[in-house]
PDB file of C-alpha atoms and ligand atoms in Angstrom:
ATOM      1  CA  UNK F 983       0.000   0.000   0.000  1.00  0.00           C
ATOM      2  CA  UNK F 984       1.347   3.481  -0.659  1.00  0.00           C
ATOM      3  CA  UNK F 985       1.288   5.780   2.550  1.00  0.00           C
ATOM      4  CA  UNK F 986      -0.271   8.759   2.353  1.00  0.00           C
ATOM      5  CA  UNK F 987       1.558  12.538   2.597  1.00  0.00           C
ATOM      6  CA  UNK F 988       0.919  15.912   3.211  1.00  0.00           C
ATOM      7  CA  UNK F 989       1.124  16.960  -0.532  1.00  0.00           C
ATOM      8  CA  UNK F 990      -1.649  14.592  -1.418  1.00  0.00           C
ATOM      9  CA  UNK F 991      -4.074  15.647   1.515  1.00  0.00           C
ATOM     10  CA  UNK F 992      -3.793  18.981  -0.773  1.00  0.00           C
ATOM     11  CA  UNK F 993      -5.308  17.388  -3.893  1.00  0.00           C
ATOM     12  CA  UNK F 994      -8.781  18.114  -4.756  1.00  0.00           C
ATOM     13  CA  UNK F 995     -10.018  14.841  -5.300  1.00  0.00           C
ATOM     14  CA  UNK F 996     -12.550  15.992  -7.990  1.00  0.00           C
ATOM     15  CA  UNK F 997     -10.472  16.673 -10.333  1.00  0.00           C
ATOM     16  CA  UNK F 998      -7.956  14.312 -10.474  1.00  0.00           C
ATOM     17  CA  UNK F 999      -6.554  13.418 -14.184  1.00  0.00           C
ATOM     18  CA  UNK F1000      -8.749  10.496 -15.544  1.00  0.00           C
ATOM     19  CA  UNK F1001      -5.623   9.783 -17.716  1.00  0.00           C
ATOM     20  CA  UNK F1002      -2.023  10.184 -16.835  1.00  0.00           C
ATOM     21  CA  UNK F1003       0.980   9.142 -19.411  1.00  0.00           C
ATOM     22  CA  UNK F1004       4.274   8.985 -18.047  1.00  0.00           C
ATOM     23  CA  UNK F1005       8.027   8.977 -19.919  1.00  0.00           C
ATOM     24  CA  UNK F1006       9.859   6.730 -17.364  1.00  0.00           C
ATOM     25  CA  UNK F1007      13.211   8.050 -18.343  1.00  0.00           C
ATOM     26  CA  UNK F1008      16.422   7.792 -16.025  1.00  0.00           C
ATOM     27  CA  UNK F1009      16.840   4.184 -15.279  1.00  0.00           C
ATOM     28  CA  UNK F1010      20.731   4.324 -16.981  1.00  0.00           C
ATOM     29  CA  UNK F1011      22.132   7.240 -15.571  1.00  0.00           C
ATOM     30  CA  UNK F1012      20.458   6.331 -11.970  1.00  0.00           C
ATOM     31  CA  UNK F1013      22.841   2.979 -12.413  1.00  0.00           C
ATOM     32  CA  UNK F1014      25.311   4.668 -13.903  1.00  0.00           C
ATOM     33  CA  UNK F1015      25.127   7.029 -10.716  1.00  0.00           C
ATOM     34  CA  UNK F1016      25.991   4.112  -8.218  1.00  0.00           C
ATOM     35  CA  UNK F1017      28.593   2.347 -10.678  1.00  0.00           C
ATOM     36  CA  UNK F1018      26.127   0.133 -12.108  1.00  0.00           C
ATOM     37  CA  UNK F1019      25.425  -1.634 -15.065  1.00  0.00           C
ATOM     38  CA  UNK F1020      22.469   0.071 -16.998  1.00  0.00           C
ATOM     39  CA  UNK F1021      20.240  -3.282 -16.155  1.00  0.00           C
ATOM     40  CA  UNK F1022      20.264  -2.415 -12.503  1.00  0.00           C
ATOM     41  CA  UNK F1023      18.436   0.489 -13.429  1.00  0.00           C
ATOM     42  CA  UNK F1024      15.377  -0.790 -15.218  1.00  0.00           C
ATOM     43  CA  UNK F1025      15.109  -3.414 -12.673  1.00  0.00           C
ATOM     44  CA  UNK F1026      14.863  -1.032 -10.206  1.00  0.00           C
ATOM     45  CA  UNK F1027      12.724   1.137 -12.803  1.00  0.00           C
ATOM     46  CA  UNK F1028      10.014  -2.047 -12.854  1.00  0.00           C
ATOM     47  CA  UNK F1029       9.686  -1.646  -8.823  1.00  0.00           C
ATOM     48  CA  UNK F1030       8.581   2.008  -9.521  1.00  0.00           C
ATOM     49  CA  UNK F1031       5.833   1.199 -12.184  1.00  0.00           C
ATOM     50  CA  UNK F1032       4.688  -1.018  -9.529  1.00  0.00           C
ATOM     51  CA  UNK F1033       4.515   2.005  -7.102  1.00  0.00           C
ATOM     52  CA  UNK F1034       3.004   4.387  -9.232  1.00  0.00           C
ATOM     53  CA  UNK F1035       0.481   1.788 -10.504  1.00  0.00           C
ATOM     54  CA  UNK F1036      -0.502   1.497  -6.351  1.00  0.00           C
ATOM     55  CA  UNK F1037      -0.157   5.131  -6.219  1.00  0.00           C
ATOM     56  CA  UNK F1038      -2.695   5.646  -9.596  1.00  0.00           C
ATOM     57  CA  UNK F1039      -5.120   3.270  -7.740  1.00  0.00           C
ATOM     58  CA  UNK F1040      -5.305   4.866  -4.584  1.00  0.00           C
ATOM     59  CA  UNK F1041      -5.686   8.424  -6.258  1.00  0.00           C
ATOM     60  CA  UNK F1042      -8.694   7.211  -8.385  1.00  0.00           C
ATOM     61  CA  UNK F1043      -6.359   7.854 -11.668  1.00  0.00           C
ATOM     62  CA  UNK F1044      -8.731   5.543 -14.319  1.00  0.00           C
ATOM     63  CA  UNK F1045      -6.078   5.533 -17.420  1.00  0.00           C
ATOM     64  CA  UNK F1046      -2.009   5.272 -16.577  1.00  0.00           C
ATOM     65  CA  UNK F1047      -0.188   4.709 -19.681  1.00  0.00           C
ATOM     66  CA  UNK F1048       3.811   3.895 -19.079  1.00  0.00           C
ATOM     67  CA  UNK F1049       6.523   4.282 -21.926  1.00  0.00           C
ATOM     68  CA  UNK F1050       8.198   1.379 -21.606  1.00  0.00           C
ATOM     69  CA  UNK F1051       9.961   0.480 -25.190  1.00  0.00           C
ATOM     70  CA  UNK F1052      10.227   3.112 -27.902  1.00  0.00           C
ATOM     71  CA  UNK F1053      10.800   2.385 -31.708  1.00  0.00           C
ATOM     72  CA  UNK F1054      14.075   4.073 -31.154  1.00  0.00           C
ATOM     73  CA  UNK F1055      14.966   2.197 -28.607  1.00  0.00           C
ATOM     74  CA  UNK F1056      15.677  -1.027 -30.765  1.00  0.00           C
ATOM     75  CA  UNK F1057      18.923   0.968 -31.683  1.00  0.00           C
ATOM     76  CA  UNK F1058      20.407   0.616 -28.210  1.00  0.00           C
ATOM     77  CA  UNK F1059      23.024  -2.357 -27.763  1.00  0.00           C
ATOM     78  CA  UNK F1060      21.422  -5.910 -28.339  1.00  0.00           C
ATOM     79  CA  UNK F1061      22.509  -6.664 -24.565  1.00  0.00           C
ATOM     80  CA  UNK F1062      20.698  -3.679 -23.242  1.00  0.00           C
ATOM     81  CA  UNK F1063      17.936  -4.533 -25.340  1.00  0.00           C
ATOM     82  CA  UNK F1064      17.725  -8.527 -24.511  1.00  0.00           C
ATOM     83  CA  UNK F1065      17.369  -7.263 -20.632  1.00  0.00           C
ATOM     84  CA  UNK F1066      14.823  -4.964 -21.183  1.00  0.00           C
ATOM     85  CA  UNK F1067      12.482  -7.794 -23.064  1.00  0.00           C
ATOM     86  CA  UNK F1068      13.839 -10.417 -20.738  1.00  0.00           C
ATOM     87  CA  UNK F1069      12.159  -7.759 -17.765  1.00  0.00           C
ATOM     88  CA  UNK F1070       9.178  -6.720 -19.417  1.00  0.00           C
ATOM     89  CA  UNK F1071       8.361 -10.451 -19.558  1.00  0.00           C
ATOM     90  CA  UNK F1072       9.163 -11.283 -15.874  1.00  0.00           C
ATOM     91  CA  UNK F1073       7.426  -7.944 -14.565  1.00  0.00           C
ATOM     92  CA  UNK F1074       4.266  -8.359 -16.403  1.00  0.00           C
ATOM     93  CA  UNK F1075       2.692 -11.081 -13.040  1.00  0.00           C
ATOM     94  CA  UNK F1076      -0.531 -12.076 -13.314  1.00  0.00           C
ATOM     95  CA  UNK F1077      -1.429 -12.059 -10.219  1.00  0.00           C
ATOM     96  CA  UNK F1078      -0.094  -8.245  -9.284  1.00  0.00           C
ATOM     97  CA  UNK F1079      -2.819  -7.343 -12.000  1.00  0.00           C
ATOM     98  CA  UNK F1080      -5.927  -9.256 -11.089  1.00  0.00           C
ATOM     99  CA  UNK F1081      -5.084  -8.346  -7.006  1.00  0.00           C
ATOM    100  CA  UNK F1082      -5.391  -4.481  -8.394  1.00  0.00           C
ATOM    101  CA  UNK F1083      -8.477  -5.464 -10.471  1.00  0.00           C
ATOM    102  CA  UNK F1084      -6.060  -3.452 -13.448  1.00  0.00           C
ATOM    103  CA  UNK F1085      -7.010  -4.627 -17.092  1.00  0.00           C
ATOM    104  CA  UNK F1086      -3.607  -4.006 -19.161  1.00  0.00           C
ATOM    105  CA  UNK F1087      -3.337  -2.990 -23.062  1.00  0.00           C
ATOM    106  CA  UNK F1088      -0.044  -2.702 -25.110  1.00  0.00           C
ATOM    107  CA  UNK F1089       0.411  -0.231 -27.627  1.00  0.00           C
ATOM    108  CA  UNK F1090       3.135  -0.393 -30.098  1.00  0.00           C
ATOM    109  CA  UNK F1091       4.365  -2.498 -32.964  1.00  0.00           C
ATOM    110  CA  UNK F1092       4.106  -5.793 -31.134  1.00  0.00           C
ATOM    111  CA  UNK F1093       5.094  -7.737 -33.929  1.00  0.00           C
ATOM    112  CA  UNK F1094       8.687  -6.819 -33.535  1.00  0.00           C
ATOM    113  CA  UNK F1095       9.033  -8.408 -30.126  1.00  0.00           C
ATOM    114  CA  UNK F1096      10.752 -11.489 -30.021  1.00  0.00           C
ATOM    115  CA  UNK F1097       7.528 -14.245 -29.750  1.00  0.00           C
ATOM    116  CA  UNK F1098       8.967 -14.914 -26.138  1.00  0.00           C
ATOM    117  CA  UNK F1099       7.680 -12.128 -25.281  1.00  0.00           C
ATOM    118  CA  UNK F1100       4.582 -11.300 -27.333  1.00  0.00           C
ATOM    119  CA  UNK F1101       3.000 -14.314 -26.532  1.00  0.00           C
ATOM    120  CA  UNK F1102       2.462 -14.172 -23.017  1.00  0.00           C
ATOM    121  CA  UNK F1103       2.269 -10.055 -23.411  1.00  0.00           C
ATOM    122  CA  UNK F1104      -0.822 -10.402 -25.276  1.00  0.00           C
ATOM    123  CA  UNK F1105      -2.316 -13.175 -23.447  1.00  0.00           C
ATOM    124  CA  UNK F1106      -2.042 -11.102 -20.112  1.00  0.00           C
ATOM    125  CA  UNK F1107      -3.940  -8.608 -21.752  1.00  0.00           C
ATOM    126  CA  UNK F1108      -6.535 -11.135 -22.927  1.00  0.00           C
ATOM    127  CA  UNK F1109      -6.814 -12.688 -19.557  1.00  0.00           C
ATOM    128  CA  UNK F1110      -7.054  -9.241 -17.837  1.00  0.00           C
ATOM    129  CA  UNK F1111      -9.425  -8.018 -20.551  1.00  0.00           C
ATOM    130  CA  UNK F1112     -12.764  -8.042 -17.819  1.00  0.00           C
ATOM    131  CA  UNK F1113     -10.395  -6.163 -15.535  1.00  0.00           C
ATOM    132  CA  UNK F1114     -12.802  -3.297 -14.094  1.00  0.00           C
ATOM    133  CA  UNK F1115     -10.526  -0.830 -12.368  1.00  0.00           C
ATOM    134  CA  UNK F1116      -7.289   1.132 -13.606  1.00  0.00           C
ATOM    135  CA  UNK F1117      -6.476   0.670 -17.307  1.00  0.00           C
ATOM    136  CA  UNK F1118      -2.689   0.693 -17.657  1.00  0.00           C
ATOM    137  CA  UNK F1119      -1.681   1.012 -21.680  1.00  0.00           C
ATOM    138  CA  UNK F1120       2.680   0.022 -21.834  1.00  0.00           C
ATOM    139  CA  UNK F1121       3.505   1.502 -24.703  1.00  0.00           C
ATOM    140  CA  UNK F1122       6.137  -1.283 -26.332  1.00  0.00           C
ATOM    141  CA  UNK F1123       7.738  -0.984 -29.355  1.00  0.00           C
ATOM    142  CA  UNK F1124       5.547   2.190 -29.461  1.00  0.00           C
ATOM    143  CA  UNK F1125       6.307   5.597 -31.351  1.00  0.00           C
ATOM    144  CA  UNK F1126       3.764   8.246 -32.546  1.00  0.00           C
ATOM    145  CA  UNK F1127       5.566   8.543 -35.674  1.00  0.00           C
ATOM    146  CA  UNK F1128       4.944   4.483 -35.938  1.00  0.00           C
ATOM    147  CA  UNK F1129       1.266   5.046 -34.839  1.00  0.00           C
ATOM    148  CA  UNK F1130       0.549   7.720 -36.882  1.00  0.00           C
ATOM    149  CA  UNK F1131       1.872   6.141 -40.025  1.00  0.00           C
ATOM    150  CA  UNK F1132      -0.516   3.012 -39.266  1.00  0.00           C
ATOM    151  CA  UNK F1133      -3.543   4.915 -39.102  1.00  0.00           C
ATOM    152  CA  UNK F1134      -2.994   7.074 -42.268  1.00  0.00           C
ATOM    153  CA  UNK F1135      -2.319   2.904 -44.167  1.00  0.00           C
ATOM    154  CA  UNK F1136      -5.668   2.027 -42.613  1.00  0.00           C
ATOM    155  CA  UNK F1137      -7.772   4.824 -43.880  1.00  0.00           C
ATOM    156  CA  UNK F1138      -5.879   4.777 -47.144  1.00  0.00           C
ATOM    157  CA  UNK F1139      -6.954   1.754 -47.594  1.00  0.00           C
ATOM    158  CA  UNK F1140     -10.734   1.941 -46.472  1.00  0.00           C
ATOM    159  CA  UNK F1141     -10.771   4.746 -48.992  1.00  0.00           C
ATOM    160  CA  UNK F1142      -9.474   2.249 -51.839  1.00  0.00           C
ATOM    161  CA  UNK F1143     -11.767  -0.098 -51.009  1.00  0.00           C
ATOM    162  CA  UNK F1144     -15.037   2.688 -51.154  1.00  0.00           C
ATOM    163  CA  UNK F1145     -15.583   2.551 -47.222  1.00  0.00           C
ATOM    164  CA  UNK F1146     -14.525   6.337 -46.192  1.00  0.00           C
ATOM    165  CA  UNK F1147     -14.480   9.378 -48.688  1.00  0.00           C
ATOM    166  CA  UNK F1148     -11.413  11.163 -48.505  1.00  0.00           C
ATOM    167  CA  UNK F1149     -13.378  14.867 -48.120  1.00  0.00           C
ATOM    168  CA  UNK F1150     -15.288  13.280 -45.467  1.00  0.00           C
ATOM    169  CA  UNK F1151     -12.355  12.576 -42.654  1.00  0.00           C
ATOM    170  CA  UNK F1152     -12.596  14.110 -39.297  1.00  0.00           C
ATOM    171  CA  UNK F1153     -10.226  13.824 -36.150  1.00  0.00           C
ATOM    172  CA  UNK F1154     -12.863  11.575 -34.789  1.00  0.00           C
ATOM    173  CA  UNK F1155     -12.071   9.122 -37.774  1.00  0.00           C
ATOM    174  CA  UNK F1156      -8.286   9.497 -36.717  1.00  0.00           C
ATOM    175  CA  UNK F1157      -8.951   8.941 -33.225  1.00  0.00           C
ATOM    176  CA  UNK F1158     -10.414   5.964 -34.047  1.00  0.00           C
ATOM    177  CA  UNK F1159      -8.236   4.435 -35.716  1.00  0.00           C
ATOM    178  CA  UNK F1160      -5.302   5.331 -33.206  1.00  0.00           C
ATOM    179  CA  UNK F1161      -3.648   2.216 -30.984  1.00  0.00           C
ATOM    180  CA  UNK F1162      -5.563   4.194 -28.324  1.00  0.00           C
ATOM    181  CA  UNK F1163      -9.075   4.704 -29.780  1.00  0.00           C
ATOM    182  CA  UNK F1164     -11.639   4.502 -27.162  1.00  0.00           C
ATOM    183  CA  UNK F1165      -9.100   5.759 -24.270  1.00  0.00           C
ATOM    184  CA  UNK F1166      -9.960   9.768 -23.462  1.00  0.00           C
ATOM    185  CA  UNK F1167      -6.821  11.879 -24.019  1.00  0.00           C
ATOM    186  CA  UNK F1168      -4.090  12.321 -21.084  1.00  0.00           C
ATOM    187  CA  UNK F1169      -4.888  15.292 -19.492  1.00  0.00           C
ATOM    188  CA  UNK F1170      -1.094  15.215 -18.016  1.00  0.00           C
ATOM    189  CA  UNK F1171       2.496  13.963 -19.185  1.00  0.00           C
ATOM    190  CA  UNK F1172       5.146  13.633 -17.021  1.00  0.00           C
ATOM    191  CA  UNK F1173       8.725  12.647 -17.692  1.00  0.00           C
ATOM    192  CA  UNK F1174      11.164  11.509 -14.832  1.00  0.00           C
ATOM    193  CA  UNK F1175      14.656  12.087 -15.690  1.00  0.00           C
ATOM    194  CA  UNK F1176      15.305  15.947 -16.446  1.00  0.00           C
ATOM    195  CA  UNK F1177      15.283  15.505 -20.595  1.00  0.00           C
ATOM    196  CA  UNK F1178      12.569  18.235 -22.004  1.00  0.00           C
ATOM    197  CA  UNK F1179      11.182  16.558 -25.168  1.00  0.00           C
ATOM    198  CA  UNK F1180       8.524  13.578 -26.013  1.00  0.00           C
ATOM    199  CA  UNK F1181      10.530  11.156 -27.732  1.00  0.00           C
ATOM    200  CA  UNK F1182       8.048  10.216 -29.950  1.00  0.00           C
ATOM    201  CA  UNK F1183       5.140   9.575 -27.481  1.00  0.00           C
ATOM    202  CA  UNK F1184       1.480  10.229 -27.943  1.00  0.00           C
ATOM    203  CA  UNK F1185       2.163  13.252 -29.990  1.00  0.00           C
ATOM    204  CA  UNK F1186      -1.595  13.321 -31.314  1.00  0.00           C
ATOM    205  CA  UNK F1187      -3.039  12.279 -27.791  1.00  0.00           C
ATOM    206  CA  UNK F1188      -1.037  15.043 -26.286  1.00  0.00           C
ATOM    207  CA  UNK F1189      -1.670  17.951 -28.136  1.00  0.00           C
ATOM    208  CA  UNK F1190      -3.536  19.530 -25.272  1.00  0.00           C
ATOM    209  CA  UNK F1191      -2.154  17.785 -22.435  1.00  0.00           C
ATOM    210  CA  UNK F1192      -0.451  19.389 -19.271  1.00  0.00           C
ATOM    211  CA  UNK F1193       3.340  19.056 -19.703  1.00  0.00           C
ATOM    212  CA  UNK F1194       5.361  18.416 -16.252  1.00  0.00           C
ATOM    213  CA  UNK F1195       8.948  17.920 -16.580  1.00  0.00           C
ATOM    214  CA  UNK F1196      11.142  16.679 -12.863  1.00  0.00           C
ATOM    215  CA  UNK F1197      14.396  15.574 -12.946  1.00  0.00           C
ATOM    216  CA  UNK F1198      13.857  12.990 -10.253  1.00  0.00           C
ATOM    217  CA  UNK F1199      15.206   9.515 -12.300  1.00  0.00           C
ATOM    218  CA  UNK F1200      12.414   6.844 -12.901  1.00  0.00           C
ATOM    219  CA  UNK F1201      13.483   4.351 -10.337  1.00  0.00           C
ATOM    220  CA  UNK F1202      13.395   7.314  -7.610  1.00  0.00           C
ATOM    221  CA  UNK F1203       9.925   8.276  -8.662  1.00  0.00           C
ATOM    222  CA  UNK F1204       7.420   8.176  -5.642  1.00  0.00           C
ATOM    223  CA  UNK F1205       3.663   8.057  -4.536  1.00  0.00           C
ATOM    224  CA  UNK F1206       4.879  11.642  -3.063  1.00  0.00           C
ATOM    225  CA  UNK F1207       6.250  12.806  -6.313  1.00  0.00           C
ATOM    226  CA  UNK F1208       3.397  11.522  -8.772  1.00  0.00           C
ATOM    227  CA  UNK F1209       0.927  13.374  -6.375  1.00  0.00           C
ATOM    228  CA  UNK F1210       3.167  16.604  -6.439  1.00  0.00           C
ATOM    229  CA  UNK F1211       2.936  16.328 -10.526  1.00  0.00           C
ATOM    230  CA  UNK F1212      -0.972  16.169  -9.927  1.00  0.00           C
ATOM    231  CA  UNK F1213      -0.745  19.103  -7.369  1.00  0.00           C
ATOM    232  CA  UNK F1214       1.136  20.612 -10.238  1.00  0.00           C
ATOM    233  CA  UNK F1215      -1.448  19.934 -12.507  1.00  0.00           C
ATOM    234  CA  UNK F1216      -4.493  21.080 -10.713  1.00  0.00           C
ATOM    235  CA  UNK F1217      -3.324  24.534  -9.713  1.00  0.00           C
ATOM    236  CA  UNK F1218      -2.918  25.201 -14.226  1.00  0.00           C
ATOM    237  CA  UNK F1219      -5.871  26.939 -16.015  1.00  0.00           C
ATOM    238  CA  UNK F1220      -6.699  24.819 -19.064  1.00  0.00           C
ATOM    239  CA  UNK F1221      -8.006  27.521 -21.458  1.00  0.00           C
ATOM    240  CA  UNK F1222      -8.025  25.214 -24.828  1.00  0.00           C
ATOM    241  CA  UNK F1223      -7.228  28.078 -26.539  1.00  0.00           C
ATOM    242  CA  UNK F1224     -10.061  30.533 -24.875  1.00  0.00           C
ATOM    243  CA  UNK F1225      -9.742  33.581 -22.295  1.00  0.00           C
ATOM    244  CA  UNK F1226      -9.060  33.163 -18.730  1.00  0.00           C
ATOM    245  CA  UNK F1227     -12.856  34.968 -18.318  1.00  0.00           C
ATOM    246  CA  UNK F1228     -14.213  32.829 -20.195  1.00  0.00           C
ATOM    247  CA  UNK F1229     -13.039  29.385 -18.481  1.00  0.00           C
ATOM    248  CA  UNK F1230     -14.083  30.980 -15.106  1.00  0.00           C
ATOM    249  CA  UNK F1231     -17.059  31.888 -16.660  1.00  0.00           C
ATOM    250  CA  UNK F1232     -18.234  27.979 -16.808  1.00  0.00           C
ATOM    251  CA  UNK F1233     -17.004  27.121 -13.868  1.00  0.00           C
TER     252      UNK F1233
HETATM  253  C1  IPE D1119      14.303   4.858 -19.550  1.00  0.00           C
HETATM  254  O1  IPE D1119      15.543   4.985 -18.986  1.00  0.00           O
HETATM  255  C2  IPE D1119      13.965   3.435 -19.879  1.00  0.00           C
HETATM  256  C3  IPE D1119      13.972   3.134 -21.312  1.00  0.00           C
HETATM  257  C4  IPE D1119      14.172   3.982 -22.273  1.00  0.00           C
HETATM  258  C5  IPE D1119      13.755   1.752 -21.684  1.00  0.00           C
HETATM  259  P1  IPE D1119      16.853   5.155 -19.874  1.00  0.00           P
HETATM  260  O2  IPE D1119      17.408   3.806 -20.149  1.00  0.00           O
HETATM  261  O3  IPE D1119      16.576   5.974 -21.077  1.00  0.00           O
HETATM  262  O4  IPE D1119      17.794   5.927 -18.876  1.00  0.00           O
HETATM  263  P2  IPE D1119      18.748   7.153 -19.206  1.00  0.00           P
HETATM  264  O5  IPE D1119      17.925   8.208 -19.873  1.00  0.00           O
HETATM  265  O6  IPE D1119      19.830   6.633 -20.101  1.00  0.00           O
HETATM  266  O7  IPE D1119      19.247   7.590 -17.866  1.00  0.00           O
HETATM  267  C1  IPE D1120      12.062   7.642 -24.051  1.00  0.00           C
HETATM  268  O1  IPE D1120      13.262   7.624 -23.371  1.00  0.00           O
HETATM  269  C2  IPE D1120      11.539   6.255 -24.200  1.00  0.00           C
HETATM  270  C3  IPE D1120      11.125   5.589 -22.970  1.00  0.00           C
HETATM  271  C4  IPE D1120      11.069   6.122 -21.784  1.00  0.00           C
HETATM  272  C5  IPE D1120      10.714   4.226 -23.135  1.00  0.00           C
HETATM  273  P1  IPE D1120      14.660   7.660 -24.136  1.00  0.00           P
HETATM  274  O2  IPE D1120      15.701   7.733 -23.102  1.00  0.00           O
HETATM  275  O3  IPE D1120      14.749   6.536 -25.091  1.00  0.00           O
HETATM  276  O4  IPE D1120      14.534   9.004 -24.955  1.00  0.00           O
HETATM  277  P2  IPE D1120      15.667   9.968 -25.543  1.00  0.00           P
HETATM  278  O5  IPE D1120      16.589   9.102 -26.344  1.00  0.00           O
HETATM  279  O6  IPE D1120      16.363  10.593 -24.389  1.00  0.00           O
HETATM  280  O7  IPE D1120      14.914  10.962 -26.357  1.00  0.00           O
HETATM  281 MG1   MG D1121      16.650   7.943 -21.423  1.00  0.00          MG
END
C-alpha cells in the first residue's frame, strides 16, 4: 500500500486526471550514478511502475499509460535490449494485476518483439481483458511517428476499397483508428529524468495535455512525487485556446 503525505491531503479529489501518461526516463544514468550496469536500473525502474500503478489506484487515476519500449529504442546495444524484453516479460505477473483489479493494453508495434515475449504479453492482456478498475496502456515498441503512419495505411486503404471518402475525414475518424481509440486523451504527461522533449510519445493524444517535466530519475519516482505532478497539474488553467474569463465563466 502506498502511505499517504501531506502533498496529497492537498489534492482536490474531484479533479484528479482520468488519464495520466508517463516517460519513465532515467533508469541508466540512476545505475550509472551508483557504478552500475544500466540493467540495474530498469530493474529497479520495474519496482517504480509497480509504485506508481498502487499510487494511480489509490488516487482514483482511471487511465495510466507507461513508456516502456520506444521504436528508437531497438537501436540501443542488443545486450541492453535482450534485458529490457527479458524484464518486461518477468514484470508483467498475473497475479499483481488481477489483485489491483487493473485490465492491461499494449500499444506499439508488437510484432517486432521477439515471440517470447509477445506471446504471453498479449495473453495477459486477454486474460485481464474483464479487468474493471485502472487501465494501464505500456507503450512497447511504441512511437507516434509508428502510430501515426498506421492509421494514415488504414484509412488509405478503407478509402481504396469505397468505405470512407477522402473529403469526409474528421479527427474523430483518426482517433479511431489510433492504438488508443476509445481511451480519453491524457490530461497530463510527465517525464522523470530531467530531458525536455517527447521522444516520440502520444504526440496526437497530447496535443492539449499538461506538460510536467522533474528531474527525479524513474526508479526514484514516488507516490509523493506523482501526487506533487498532480498538485502541479491542478493549480494550471486549461483555457483550450479561450480567455481566462471565459473558463471561469463555466465554472
Ligand atoms: C528509460 O531509462 C527506460 C527506457 C528507455 C527503456 P533510460 O534507459 O533511457 O535511462 P537514461 O535516460 O539513459 O538515464
Ligand atoms: C524515451 O526515453 C523512451 C522511454 C522512456 C521508453 P529515451 O531515453 O529513449 O529518450 P531519448 O533518447 O532521451 O529521447
Ligand atoms: Mg533515457
Amino acid at each position: 500500500m502506498v502511505q499517504s503525505n501531506e502533498i496529497q491531503s492537498k489534492l482536490d479529489n474531484s479533479r484528479i486526471p482520468s488519464h495520466v501518461a508517463i516517460i519513465m526516463d532515467g533508469n541508466g544514468r540512476w545505475a550509472k550514478q551508483r557504478g552500475l550496469d544500466r540493467s540495474v536500473g530498469h530493474q529497479h525502474g520495474v519496482d517504480t511502475v509497480h509504485t506508481i500503478t498502487e499510487s494511480a489506484i489509490a488516487l482514483g487515476v482511471k487511465y495510466l499509460t507507461l513508456y516502456a519500449f520506444s521504436t528508437e529504442n531497438w537501436n540501443r546495444p542488443a545486450a541492453e535490449v535482450a534485458a529490457l524484453m527479458a524484464l518486461i516479460l518477468n514484470s508483467m505477473e498475473e497475479s499483481l494485476f488481477m489483485k489491483n483489479n487493473v485490465r492491461l493494453l499494449i500499444i506499439g508495434d508488437v510484432e517486432r518483439l521477439p515471440e517470447e515475449v509477445r506471446g504471453p504479453v498479449l495473453k495477459l492482456v486477454e486474460r485481464t481483458a474483464g479487468n474493471t478498475g485502472l487501465t494501464e496502456i505500456i507503450a512497447l515498441s511504441y512511437s507516434s511517428k509508428w502510430e501515426l503512419t498506421e492509421v494514415v495505411r488504414k484509412i488509405a486503404r478503407e478509402a481504396i476499397e469505397g468505405k470512407c471518402n477522402p473529403e469526409a475525414i474528421t479527427e474523430q475518424d483518426l482517433d479511431n483508428h489510433l492504438a488508443t481509440a476509445g481511451i480519453p486523451d491524457p490530461e497530463l504527461l510527465i517525464r522523470t529524468g530531467g530531458e525536455q522533449r517527447l521522444s516520440n510519445f502520444l504526440l496526437w493524444q497530447c496535443a492539449y495535455s499538461e506538460l510536467y517535466f522533474c528531474d527525479t530519475y524513474w526508479p526514484d519516482f514516488s507516490h509523493e512525487d506523482f501526487c506533487k505532478a498532480i498538485f502541479d497539474y491542478q493549480q494550471r488553467e486549461r483555457r483550450f485556446g479561450k480567455t481566462s474569463e471565459q473558463i471561469q465563466q463555466t465554472t
